[in-house]
Structures are given as structure tokens and as C-alpha cells.
PDB file of C-alpha atoms in Angstrom:
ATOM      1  CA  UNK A  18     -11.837   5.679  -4.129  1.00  0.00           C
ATOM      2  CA  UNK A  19     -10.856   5.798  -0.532  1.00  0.00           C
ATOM      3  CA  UNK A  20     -12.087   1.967  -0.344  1.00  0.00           C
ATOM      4  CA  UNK A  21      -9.869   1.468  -3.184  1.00  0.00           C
ATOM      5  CA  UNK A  22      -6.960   3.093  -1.375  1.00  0.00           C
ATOM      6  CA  UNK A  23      -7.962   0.830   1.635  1.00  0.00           C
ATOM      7  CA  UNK A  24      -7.866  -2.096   0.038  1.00  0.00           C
ATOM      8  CA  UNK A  25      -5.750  -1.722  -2.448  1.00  0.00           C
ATOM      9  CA  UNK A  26      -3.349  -4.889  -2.244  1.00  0.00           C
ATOM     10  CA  UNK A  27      -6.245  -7.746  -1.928  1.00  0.00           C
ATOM     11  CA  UNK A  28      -8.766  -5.968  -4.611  1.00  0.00           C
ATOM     12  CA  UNK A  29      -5.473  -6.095  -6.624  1.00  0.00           C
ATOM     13  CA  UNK A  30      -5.086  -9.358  -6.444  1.00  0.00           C
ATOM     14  CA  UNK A  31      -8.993 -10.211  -7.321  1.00  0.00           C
ATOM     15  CA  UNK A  32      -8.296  -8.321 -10.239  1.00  0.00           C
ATOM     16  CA  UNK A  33      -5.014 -10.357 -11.706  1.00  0.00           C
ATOM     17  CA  UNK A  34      -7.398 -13.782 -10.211  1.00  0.00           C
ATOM     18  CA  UNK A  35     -10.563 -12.182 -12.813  1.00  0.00           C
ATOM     19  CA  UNK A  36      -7.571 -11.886 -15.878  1.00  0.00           C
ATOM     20  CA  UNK A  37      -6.262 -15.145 -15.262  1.00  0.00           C
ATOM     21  CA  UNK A  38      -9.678 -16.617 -15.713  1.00  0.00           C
ATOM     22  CA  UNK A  39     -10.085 -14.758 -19.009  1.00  0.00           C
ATOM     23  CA  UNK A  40      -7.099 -15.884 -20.273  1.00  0.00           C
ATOM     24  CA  UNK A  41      -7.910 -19.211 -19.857  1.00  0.00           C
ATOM     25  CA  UNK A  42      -9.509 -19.225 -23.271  1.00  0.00           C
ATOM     26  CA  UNK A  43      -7.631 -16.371 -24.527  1.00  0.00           C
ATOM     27  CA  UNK A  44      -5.197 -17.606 -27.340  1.00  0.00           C
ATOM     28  CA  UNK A  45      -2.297 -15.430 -28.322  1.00  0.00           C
ATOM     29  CA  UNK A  46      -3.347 -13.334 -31.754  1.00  0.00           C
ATOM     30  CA  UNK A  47       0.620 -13.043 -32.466  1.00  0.00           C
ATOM     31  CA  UNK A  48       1.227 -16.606 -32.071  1.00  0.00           C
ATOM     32  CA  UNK A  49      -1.099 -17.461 -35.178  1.00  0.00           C
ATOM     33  CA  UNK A  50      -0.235 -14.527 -37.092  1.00  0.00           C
ATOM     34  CA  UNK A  51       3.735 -13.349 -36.266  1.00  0.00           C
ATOM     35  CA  UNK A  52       5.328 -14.834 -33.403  1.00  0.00           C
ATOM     36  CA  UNK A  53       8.376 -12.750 -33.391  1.00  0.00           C
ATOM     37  CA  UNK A  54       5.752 -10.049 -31.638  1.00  0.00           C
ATOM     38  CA  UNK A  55       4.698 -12.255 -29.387  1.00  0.00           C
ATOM     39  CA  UNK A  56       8.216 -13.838 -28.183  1.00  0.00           C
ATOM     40  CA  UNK A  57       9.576 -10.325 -27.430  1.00  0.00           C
ATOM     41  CA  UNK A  58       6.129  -9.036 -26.029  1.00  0.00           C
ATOM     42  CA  UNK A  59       7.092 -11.925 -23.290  1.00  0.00           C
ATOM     43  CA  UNK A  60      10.761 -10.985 -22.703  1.00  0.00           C
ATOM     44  CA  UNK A  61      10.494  -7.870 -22.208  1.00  0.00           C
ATOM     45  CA  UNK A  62       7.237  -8.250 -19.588  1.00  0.00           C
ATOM     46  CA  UNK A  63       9.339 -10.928 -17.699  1.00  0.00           C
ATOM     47  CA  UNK A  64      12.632  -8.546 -17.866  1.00  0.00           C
ATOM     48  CA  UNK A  65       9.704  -5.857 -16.217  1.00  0.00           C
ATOM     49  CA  UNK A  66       8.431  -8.514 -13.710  1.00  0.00           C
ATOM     50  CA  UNK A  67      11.659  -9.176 -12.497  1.00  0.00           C
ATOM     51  CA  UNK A  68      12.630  -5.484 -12.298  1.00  0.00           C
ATOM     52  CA  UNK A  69       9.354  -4.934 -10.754  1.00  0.00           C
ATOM     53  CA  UNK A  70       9.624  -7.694  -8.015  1.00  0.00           C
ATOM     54  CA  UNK A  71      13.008  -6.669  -7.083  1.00  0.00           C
ATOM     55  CA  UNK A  72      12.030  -2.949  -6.844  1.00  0.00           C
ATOM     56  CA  UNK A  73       8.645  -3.483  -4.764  1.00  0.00           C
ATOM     57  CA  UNK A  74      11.374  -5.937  -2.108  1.00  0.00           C
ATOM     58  CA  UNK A  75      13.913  -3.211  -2.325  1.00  0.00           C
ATOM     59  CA  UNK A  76      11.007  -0.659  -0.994  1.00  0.00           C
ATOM     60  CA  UNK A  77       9.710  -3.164   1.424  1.00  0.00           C
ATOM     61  CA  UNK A  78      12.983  -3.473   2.894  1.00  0.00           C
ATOM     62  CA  UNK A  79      12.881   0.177   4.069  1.00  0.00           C
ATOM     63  CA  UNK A  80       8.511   0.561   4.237  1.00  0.00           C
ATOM     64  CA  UNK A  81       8.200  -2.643   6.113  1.00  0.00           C
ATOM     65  CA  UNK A  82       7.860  -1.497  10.578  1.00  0.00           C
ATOM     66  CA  UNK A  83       7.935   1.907   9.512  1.00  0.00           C
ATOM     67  CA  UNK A  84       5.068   3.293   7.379  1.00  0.00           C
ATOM     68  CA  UNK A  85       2.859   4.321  10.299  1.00  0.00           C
ATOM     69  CA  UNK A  86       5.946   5.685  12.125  1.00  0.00           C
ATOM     70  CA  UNK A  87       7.576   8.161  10.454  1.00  0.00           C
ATOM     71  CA  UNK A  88       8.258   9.876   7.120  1.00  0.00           C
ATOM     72  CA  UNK A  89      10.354   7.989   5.348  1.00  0.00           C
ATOM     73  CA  UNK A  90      12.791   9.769   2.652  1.00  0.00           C
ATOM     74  CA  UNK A  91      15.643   7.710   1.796  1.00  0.00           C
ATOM     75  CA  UNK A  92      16.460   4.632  -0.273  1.00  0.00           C
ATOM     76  CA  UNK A  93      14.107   4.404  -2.711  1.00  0.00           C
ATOM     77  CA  UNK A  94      11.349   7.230  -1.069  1.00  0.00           C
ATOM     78  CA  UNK A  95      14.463   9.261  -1.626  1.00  0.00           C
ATOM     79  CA  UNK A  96      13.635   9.229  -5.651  1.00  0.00           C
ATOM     80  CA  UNK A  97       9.981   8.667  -5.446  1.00  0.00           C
ATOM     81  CA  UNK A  98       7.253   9.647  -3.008  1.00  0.00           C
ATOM     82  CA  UNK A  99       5.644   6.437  -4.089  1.00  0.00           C
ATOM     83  CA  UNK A 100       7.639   3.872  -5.746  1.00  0.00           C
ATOM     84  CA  UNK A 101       5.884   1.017  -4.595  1.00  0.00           C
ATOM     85  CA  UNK A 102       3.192   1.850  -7.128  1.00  0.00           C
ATOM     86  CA  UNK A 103       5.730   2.989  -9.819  1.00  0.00           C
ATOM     87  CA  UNK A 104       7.334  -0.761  -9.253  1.00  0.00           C
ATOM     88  CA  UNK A 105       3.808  -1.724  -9.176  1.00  0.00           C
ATOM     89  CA  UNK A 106       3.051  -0.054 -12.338  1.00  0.00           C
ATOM     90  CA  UNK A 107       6.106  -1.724 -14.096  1.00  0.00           C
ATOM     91  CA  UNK A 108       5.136  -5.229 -13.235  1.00  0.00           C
ATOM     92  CA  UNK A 109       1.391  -4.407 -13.996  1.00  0.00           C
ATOM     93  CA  UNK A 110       2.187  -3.742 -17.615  1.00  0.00           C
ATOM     94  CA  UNK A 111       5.092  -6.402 -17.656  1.00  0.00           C
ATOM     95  CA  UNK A 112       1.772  -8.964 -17.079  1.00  0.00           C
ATOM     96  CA  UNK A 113       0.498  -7.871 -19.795  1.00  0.00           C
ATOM     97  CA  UNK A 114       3.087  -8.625 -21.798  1.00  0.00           C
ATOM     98  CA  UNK A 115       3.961 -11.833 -20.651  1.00  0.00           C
ATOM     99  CA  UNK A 116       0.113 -12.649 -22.083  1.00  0.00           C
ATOM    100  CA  UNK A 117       1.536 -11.254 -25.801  1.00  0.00           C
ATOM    101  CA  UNK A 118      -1.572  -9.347 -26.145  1.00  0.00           C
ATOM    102  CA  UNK A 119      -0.848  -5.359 -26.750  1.00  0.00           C
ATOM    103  CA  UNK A 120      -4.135  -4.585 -26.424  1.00  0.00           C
ATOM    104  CA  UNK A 121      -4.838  -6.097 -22.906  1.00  0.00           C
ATOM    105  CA  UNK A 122      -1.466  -4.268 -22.127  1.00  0.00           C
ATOM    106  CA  UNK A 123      -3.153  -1.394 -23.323  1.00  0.00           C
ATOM    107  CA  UNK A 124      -5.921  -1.492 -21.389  1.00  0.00           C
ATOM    108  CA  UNK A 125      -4.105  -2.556 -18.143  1.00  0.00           C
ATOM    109  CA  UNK A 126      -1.714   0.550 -18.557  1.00  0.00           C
ATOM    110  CA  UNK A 127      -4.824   2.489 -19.223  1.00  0.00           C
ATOM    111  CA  UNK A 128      -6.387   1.295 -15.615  1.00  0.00           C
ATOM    112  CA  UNK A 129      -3.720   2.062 -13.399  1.00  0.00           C
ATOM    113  CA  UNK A 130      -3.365   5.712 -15.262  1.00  0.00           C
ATOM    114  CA  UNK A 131      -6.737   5.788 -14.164  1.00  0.00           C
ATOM    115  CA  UNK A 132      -7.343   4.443 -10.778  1.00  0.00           C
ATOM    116  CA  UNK A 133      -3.721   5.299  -9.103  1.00  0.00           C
ATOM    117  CA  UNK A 134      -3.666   8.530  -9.350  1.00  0.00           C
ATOM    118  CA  UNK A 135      -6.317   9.300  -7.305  1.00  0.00           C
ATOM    119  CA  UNK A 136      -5.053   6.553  -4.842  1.00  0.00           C
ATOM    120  CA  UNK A 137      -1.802   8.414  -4.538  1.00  0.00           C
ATOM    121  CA  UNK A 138      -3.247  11.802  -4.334  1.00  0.00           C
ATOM    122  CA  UNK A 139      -6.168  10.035  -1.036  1.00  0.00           C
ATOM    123  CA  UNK A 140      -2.899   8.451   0.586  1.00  0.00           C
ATOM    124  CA  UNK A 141      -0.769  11.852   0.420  1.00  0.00           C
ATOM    125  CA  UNK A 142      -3.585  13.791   2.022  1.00  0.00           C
ATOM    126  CA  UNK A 143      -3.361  11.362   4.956  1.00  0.00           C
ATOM    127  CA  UNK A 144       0.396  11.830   4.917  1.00  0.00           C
ATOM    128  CA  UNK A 145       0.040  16.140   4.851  1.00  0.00           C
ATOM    129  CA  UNK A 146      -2.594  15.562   7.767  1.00  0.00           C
ATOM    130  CA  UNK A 147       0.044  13.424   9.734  1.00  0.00           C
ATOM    131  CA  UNK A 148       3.331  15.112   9.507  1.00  0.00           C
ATOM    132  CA  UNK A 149       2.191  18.582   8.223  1.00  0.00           C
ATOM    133  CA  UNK A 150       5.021  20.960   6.539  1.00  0.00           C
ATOM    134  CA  UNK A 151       7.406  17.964   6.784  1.00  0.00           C
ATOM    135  CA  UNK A 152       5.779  16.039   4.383  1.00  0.00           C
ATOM    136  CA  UNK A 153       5.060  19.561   2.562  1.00  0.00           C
ATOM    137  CA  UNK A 154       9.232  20.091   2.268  1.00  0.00           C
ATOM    138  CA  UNK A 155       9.383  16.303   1.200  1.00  0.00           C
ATOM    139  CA  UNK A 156       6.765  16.325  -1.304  1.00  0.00           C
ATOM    140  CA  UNK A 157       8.486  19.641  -2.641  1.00  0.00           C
ATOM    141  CA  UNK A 158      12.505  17.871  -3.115  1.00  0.00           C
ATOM    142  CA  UNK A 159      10.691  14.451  -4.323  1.00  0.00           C
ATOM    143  CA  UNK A 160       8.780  13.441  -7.618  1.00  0.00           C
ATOM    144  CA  UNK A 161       5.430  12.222  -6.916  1.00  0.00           C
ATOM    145  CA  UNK A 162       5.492   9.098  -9.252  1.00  0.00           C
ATOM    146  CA  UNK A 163       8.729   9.166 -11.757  1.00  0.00           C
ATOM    147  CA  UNK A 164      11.655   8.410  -9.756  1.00  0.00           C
ATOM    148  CA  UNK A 165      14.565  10.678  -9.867  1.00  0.00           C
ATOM    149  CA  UNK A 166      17.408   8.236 -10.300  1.00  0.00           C
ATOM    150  CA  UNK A 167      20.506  11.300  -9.371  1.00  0.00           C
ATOM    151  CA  UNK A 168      18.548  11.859  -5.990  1.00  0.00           C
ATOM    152  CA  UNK A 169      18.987   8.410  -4.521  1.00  0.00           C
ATOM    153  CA  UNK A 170      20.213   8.463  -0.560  1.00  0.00           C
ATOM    154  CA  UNK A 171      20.903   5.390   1.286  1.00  0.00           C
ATOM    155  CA  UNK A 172      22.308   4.810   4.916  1.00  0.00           C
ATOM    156  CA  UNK A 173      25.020   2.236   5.293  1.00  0.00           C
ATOM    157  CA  UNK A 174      22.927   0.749   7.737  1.00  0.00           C
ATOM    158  CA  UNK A 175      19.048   0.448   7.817  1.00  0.00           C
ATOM    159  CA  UNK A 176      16.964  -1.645  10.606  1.00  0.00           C
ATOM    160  CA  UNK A 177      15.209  -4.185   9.203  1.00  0.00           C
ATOM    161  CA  UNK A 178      11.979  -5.523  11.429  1.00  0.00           C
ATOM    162  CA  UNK A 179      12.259  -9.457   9.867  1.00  0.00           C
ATOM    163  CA  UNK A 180       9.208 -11.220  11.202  1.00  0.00           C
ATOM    164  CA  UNK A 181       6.617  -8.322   9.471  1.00  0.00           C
ATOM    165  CA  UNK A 182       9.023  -8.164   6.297  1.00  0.00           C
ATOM    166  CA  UNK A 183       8.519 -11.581   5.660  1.00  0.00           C
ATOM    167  CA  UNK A 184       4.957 -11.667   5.913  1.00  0.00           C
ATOM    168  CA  UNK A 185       5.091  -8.838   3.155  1.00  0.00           C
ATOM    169  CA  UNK A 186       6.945 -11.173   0.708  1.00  0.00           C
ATOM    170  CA  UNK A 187       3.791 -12.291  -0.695  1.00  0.00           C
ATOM    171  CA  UNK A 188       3.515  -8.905  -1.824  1.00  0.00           C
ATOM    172  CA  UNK A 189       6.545  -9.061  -4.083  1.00  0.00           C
ATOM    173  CA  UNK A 190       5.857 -12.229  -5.186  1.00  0.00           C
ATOM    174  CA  UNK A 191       2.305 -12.209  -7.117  1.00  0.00           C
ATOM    175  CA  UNK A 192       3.766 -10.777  -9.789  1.00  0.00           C
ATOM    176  CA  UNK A 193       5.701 -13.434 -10.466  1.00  0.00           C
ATOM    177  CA  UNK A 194       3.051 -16.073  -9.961  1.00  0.00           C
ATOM    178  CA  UNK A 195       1.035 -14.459 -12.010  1.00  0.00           C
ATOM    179  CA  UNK A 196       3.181 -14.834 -14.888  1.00  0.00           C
ATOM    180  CA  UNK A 197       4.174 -18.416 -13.951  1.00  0.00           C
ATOM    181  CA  UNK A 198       0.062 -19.029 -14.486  1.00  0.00           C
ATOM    182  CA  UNK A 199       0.301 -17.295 -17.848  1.00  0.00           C
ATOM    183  CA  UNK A 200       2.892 -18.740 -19.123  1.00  0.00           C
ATOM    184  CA  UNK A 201       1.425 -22.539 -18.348  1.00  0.00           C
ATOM    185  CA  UNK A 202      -1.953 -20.919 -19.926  1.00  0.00           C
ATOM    186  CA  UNK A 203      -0.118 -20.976 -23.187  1.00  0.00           C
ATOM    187  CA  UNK A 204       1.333 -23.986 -22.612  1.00  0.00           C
ATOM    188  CA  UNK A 205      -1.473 -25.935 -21.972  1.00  0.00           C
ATOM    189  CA  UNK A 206      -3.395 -23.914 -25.143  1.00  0.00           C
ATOM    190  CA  UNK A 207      -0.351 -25.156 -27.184  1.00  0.00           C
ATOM    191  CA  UNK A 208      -0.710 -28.566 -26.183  1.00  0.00           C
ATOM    192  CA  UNK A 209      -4.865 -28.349 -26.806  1.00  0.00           C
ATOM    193  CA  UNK A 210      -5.749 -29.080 -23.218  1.00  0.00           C
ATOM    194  CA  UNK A 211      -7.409 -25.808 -22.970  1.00  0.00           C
ATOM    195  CA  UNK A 212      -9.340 -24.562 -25.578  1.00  0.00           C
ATOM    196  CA  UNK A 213      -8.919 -21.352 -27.033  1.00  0.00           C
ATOM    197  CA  UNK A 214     -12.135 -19.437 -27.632  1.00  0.00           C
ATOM    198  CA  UNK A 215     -10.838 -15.855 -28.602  1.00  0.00           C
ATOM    199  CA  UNK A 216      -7.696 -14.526 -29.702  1.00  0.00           C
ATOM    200  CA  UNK A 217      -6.699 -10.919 -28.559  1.00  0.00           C
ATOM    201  CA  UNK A 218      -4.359  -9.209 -30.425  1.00  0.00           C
TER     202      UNK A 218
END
């Protein structure tokens, strides 16, 4: 689990790379049977994917120079100890969506409940060791995972360090690709260029 908590980012990424492969062949179950399900399956997980993207840039905008410098507690950290993952989470089940299959939304909902958890729990332990009964008072005025939308705090000015925020863009944006891919997966199934060998409800 520690590797996982390591490596988080690119093993994420492997895993989106290993569903885009199965849905190469993955037809849309609600497309053959009631397509109203599967049109507002897709709106909704591209209304989450864009909430997600512009959540995870809104965190990187404060994380970004400063994660392995101090404690950071305002902006979004000011509602969530971790709301990179909660962002995370949202665009996570948004892709699923966006593929109109419930049940691989299911199961990708079911994953994260799973692995991040524990992720969260290894990368807090870090954080106690670091700054001690600091982040003890911090963890004890901020939700874990859930954001607490009344507590928000922001400075009217924040230091932005530009040249490492924008090599964290990518970051934000695989979420997006991801269900750019998806959505020309269905287009190319509707068009019989790619064959559909299953269809997941």
C-alpha cells in the first residue's frame, strides 16, 4: 500500500490506459436497450469531470511549491484534509459514467472506497510524523475526506510558483482525456469501425 501511496498518480494512469483498452470492444448495454439511461449516465459524468478538473486545478493552485514545505490549511485544505482525492474521486466515477455502464461505475466507485482509504490514512501518518500536534489540531477542525463547504478560508493573495504548476497541469487534465477517448470509443462503435464484443450494462 505504501507503493501505492508512492506512486499513486502514474499507477493511476495505467489503470484508466487498462479501461480504455477494455472498452474498446465494450458496447454500451443502454444504448441497445434504453438510451435515455445512457444519455444522462454521460451528462452527468461530464458535468463530474468538469467539476472534478476544476477542483483538482483549484487545489493545485495552492499544493503546487508547497506540499513538502509546510502544512497547508486554507483554500480548499481549509474544507478537506485531502481534496485532491475527493476531486479525484468525483472525476473517477464521472469516467464511469461517461462509458454509460452503471456497473463499471460501480465497480470503479467500489475501488477507490477500497484502495484510498488506506492511501490517505499512509500519507497522514507521514504528515503527524512531520509537523506533530500541528497537524494533530488540523486534522481535529478539518474533515478527512467530505469537504466542509461553511469552513472554506481563502487569502486575498496566494503565491503561486508557475513553472512547477504548470508541469502539474497534466494532472488535471487526464480526466478529461480520458473521456475525450471514451466518447470517440462510442463513436467509432456507432459507426462499426470497432467492433463491439460485449455489452456491459
Amino acid at each position: 500500500m505504501a507503493l501505492f501511496a508512492r506512486y499513486r498518480i502514474g499507477m493511476s494512469r495505467v489503470l484508466v490506459l487498462l479501461l480504455i483498452v477494455v472498452l474498446l470492444f465494450n458496447g454500451s448495454y443502454w444504448d441497445q436497450n434504453n438510451w435515455i439511461v445512457g444519455d444522462i449516465a454521460a451528462v452527468i459524468g461530464l458535468t463530474l469531470i468538469s467539476i472534478a478538473s476544476v477542483g483538482r486545478l483549484w487545489c493545485n493552485l495552492y499544493i503546487v511549491g508547497y506540499k513538502n514545505r509546510e502544512l497547508l490549511s486554507t483554500g480548499p485544505y481549509s474544507m478537506s484534509r485531502n481534496p485532491l482525492y475527493f476531486f479525484s474521486a468525483v472525476g473517477a466515477v464521472g469516467i464511469g459514467l461517461v462509458s454509460e455502464s452503471l456497473l463499471l461505475t460501480g465497480l470503479i466507485a467500489t475501488l477507490f472506497a477500497i484502495v484510498y482509504p488506506r492511501v490517505i490514512r499512509a500519507e497522514e501518518t507521514h504528515l503527524r510524523k512531520v509537523h506533530g500536534a500541528s497537524f494533530d489540531a488540523y486534522a481535529a477542525r478539518v474533515p478527512r475526506f467530505w469537504p466542509r463547504w461553511s469552513a472554506l478560508q481563502e487569502p486575498e493573495q496566494w503565491t503561486v510558483y508557475p513553472r512547477e504548476f504548470r508541469n502539474h497541469l497534466s494532472d488535471v487534465l487526464w480526466f478529461v482525456w480520458a473521456a475525450a477517448m471514451l466518447l470517440l470509443i462510442g463513436s467509432l462503435h456507432a459507426r462499426g469501425i470497432l467492433p463491439v464484443l460485449w455489452w456491459m450494462p
